[in-house]
Coordinates of C-alpha atoms in Angstrom, one line a residue:
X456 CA 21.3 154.0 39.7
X457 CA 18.5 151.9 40.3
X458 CA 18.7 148.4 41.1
X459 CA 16.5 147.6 38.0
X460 CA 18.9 149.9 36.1
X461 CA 21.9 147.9 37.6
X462 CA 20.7 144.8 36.9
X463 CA 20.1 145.9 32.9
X464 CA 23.2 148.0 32.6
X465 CA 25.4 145.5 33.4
X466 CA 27.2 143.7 30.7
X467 CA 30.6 141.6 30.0
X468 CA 33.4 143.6 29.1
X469 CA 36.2 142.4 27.2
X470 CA 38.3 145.6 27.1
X471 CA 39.7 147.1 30.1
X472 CA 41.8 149.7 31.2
X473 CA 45.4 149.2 32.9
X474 CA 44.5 151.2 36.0
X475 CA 45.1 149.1 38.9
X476 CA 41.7 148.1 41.3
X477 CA 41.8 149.0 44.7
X478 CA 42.2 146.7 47.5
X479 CA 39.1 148.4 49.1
X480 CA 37.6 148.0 45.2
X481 CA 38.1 144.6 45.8
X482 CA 37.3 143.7 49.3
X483 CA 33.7 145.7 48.4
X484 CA 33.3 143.0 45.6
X485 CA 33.6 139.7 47.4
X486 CA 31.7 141.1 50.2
X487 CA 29.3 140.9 47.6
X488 CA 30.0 137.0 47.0
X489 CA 29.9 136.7 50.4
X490 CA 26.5 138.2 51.0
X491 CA 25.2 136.1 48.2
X492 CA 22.0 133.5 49.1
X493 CA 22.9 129.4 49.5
X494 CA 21.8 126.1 49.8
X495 CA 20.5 126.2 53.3
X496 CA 22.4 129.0 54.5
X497 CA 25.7 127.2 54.4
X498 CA 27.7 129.7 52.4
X499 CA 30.3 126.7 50.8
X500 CA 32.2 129.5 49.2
X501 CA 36.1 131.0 49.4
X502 CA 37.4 133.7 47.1
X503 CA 40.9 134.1 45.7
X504 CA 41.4 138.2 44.6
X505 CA 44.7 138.5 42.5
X506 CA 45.8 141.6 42.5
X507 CA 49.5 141.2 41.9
X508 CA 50.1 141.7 37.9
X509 CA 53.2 138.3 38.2
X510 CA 50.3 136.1 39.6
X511 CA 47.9 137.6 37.0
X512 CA 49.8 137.2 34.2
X513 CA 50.5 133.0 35.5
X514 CA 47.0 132.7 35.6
X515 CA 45.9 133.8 31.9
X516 CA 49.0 132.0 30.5
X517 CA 47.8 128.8 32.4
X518 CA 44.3 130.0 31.0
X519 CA 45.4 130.5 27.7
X520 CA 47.0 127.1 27.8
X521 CA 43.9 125.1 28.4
X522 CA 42.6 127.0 25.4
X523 CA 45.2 126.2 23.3
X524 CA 45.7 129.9 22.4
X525 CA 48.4 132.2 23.0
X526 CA 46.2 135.3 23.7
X527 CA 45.0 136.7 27.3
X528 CA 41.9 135.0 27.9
X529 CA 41.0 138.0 30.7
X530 CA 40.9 140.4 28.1
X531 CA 43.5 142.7 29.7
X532 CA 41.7 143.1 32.9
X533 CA 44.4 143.6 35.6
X534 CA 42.8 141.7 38.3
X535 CA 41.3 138.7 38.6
X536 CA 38.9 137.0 41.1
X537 CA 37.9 132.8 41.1
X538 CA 35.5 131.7 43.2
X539 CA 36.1 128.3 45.3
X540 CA 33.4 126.3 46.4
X541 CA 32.9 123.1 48.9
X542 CA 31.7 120.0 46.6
X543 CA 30.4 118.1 49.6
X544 CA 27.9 120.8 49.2
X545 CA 25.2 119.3 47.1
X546 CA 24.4 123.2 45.7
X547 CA 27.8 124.0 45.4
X548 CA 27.9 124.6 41.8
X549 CA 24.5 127.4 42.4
X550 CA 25.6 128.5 45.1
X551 CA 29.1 129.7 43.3
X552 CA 27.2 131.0 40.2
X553 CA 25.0 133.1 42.7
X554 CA 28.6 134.8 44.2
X555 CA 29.6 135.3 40.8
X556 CA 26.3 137.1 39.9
X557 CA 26.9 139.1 42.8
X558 CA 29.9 140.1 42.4
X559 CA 29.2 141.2 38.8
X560 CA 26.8 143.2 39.9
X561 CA 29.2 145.1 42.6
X562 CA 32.0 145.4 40.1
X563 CA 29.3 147.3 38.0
X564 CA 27.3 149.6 40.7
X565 CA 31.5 150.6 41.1
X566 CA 31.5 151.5 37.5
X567 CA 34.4 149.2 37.0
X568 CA 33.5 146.4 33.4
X569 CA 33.5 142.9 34.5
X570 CA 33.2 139.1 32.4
X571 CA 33.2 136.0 33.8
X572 CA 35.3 133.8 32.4
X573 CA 35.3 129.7 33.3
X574 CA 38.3 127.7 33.3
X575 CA 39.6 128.3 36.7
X576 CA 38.8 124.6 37.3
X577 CA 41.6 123.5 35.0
X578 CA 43.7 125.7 35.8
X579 CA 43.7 125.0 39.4
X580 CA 43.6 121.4 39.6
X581 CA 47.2 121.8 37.3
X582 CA 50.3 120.7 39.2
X583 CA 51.5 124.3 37.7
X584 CA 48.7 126.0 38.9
X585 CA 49.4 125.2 42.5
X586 CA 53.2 125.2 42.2
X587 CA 53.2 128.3 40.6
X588 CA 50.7 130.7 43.2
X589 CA 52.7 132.6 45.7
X590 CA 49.3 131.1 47.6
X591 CA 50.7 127.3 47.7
X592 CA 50.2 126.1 51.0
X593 CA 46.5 128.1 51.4
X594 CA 45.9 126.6 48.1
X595 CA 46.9 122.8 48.8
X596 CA 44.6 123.6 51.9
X597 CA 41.9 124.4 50.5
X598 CA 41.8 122.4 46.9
X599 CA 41.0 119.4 49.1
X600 CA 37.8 120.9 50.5
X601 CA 36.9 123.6 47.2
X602 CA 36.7 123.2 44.1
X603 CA 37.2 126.0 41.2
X604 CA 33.8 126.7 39.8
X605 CA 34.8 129.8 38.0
X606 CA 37.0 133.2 37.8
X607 CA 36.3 136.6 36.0
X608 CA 38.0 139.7 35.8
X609 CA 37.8 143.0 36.4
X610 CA 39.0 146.9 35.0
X611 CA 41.1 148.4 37.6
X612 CA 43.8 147.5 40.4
X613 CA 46.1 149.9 42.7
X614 CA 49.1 147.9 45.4
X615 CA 49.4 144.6 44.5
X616 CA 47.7 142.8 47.2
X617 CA 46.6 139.0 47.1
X618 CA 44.2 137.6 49.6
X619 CA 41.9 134.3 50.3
X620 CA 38.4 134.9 52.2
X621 CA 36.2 132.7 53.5
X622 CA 34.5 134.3 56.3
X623 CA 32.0 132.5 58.0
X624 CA 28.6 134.5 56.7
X625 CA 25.4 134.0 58.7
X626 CA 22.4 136.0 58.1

């Protein structure tokens, strides 16, 4: 595929498949964030990639709840991915959507359906949504210097493997 035909093939999905993602799957995506342009190089972004199906399944019914609905807000997708970014960095909020971009983009030259959903923001800055991660120290580390801008999800997932990245990224 083309990159002009990647960038027009991709769309949101909002119908996935139960097969698990890889961890590989996954690392390949956020190495996508990662390489993604910012604000004066300074790369203000971490990336939470949940792959284990209990911390999933918190996530969408803390999603669901700021909804007000009992349905999966991730449409099914097994895995989810939010994006983090550093406030004090005045294109934080671009800088985030560019990841996200990105990372669509990978998810889709993978062949895997991707959407981005918001809400990780309210989710995150829940007592709940803290307590509740098997991530609760990392999280309560890094929630005072990021901030949730958004999460989406993803077809496919293998072992259930949960990580944090924030590598430093210099190009």
């Amino acid at each position: 595929m083309t990159p002009t035909e990647l960038l027009l093939d991709r769309a949101s999905c909002k119908s996935y498949t139960s097969e698990p993602l890889l961890p590989d799957e996954a690392r390949l995506i956020v190495q996508a964030g990662q390489a993604a342009p910012s604000g004066m190089n300074r790369q203000p972004t971490a990336f939470l990639a949940v792959l284990d199906p209990a911390i999933r399944d918190r996530l969408s019914r803390l999603n669901a709840a700021v909804l007000q609905t009992k349905t999966d807000p991730f449409y099914g997708a097994p895995a989810v991915f939010a994006i983090l970014a550093d406030p004090s960095a005045s294109t934080y909020l671009y800088d985030g959507s560019l990841a996200a971009g990105q990372m669509l983009l990978q998810a889709n030259a993978l062949g895997l359906g991707s959407c981005w959903i918001h809400r990780a923001r309210e989710i995150f800055e829940t007592e709940e949504g803290i307590a509740e991660s098997d991530y609760k120290i990392k999280m309560q580390e890094m929630a005072s210097k990021f901030e949730a801008l958004s999460k989406y999800d993803l077809s496919t997932m293998q072992e259930p493997v949960n990580f944090i990245f924030k590598e430093e990224h210099a190009k």
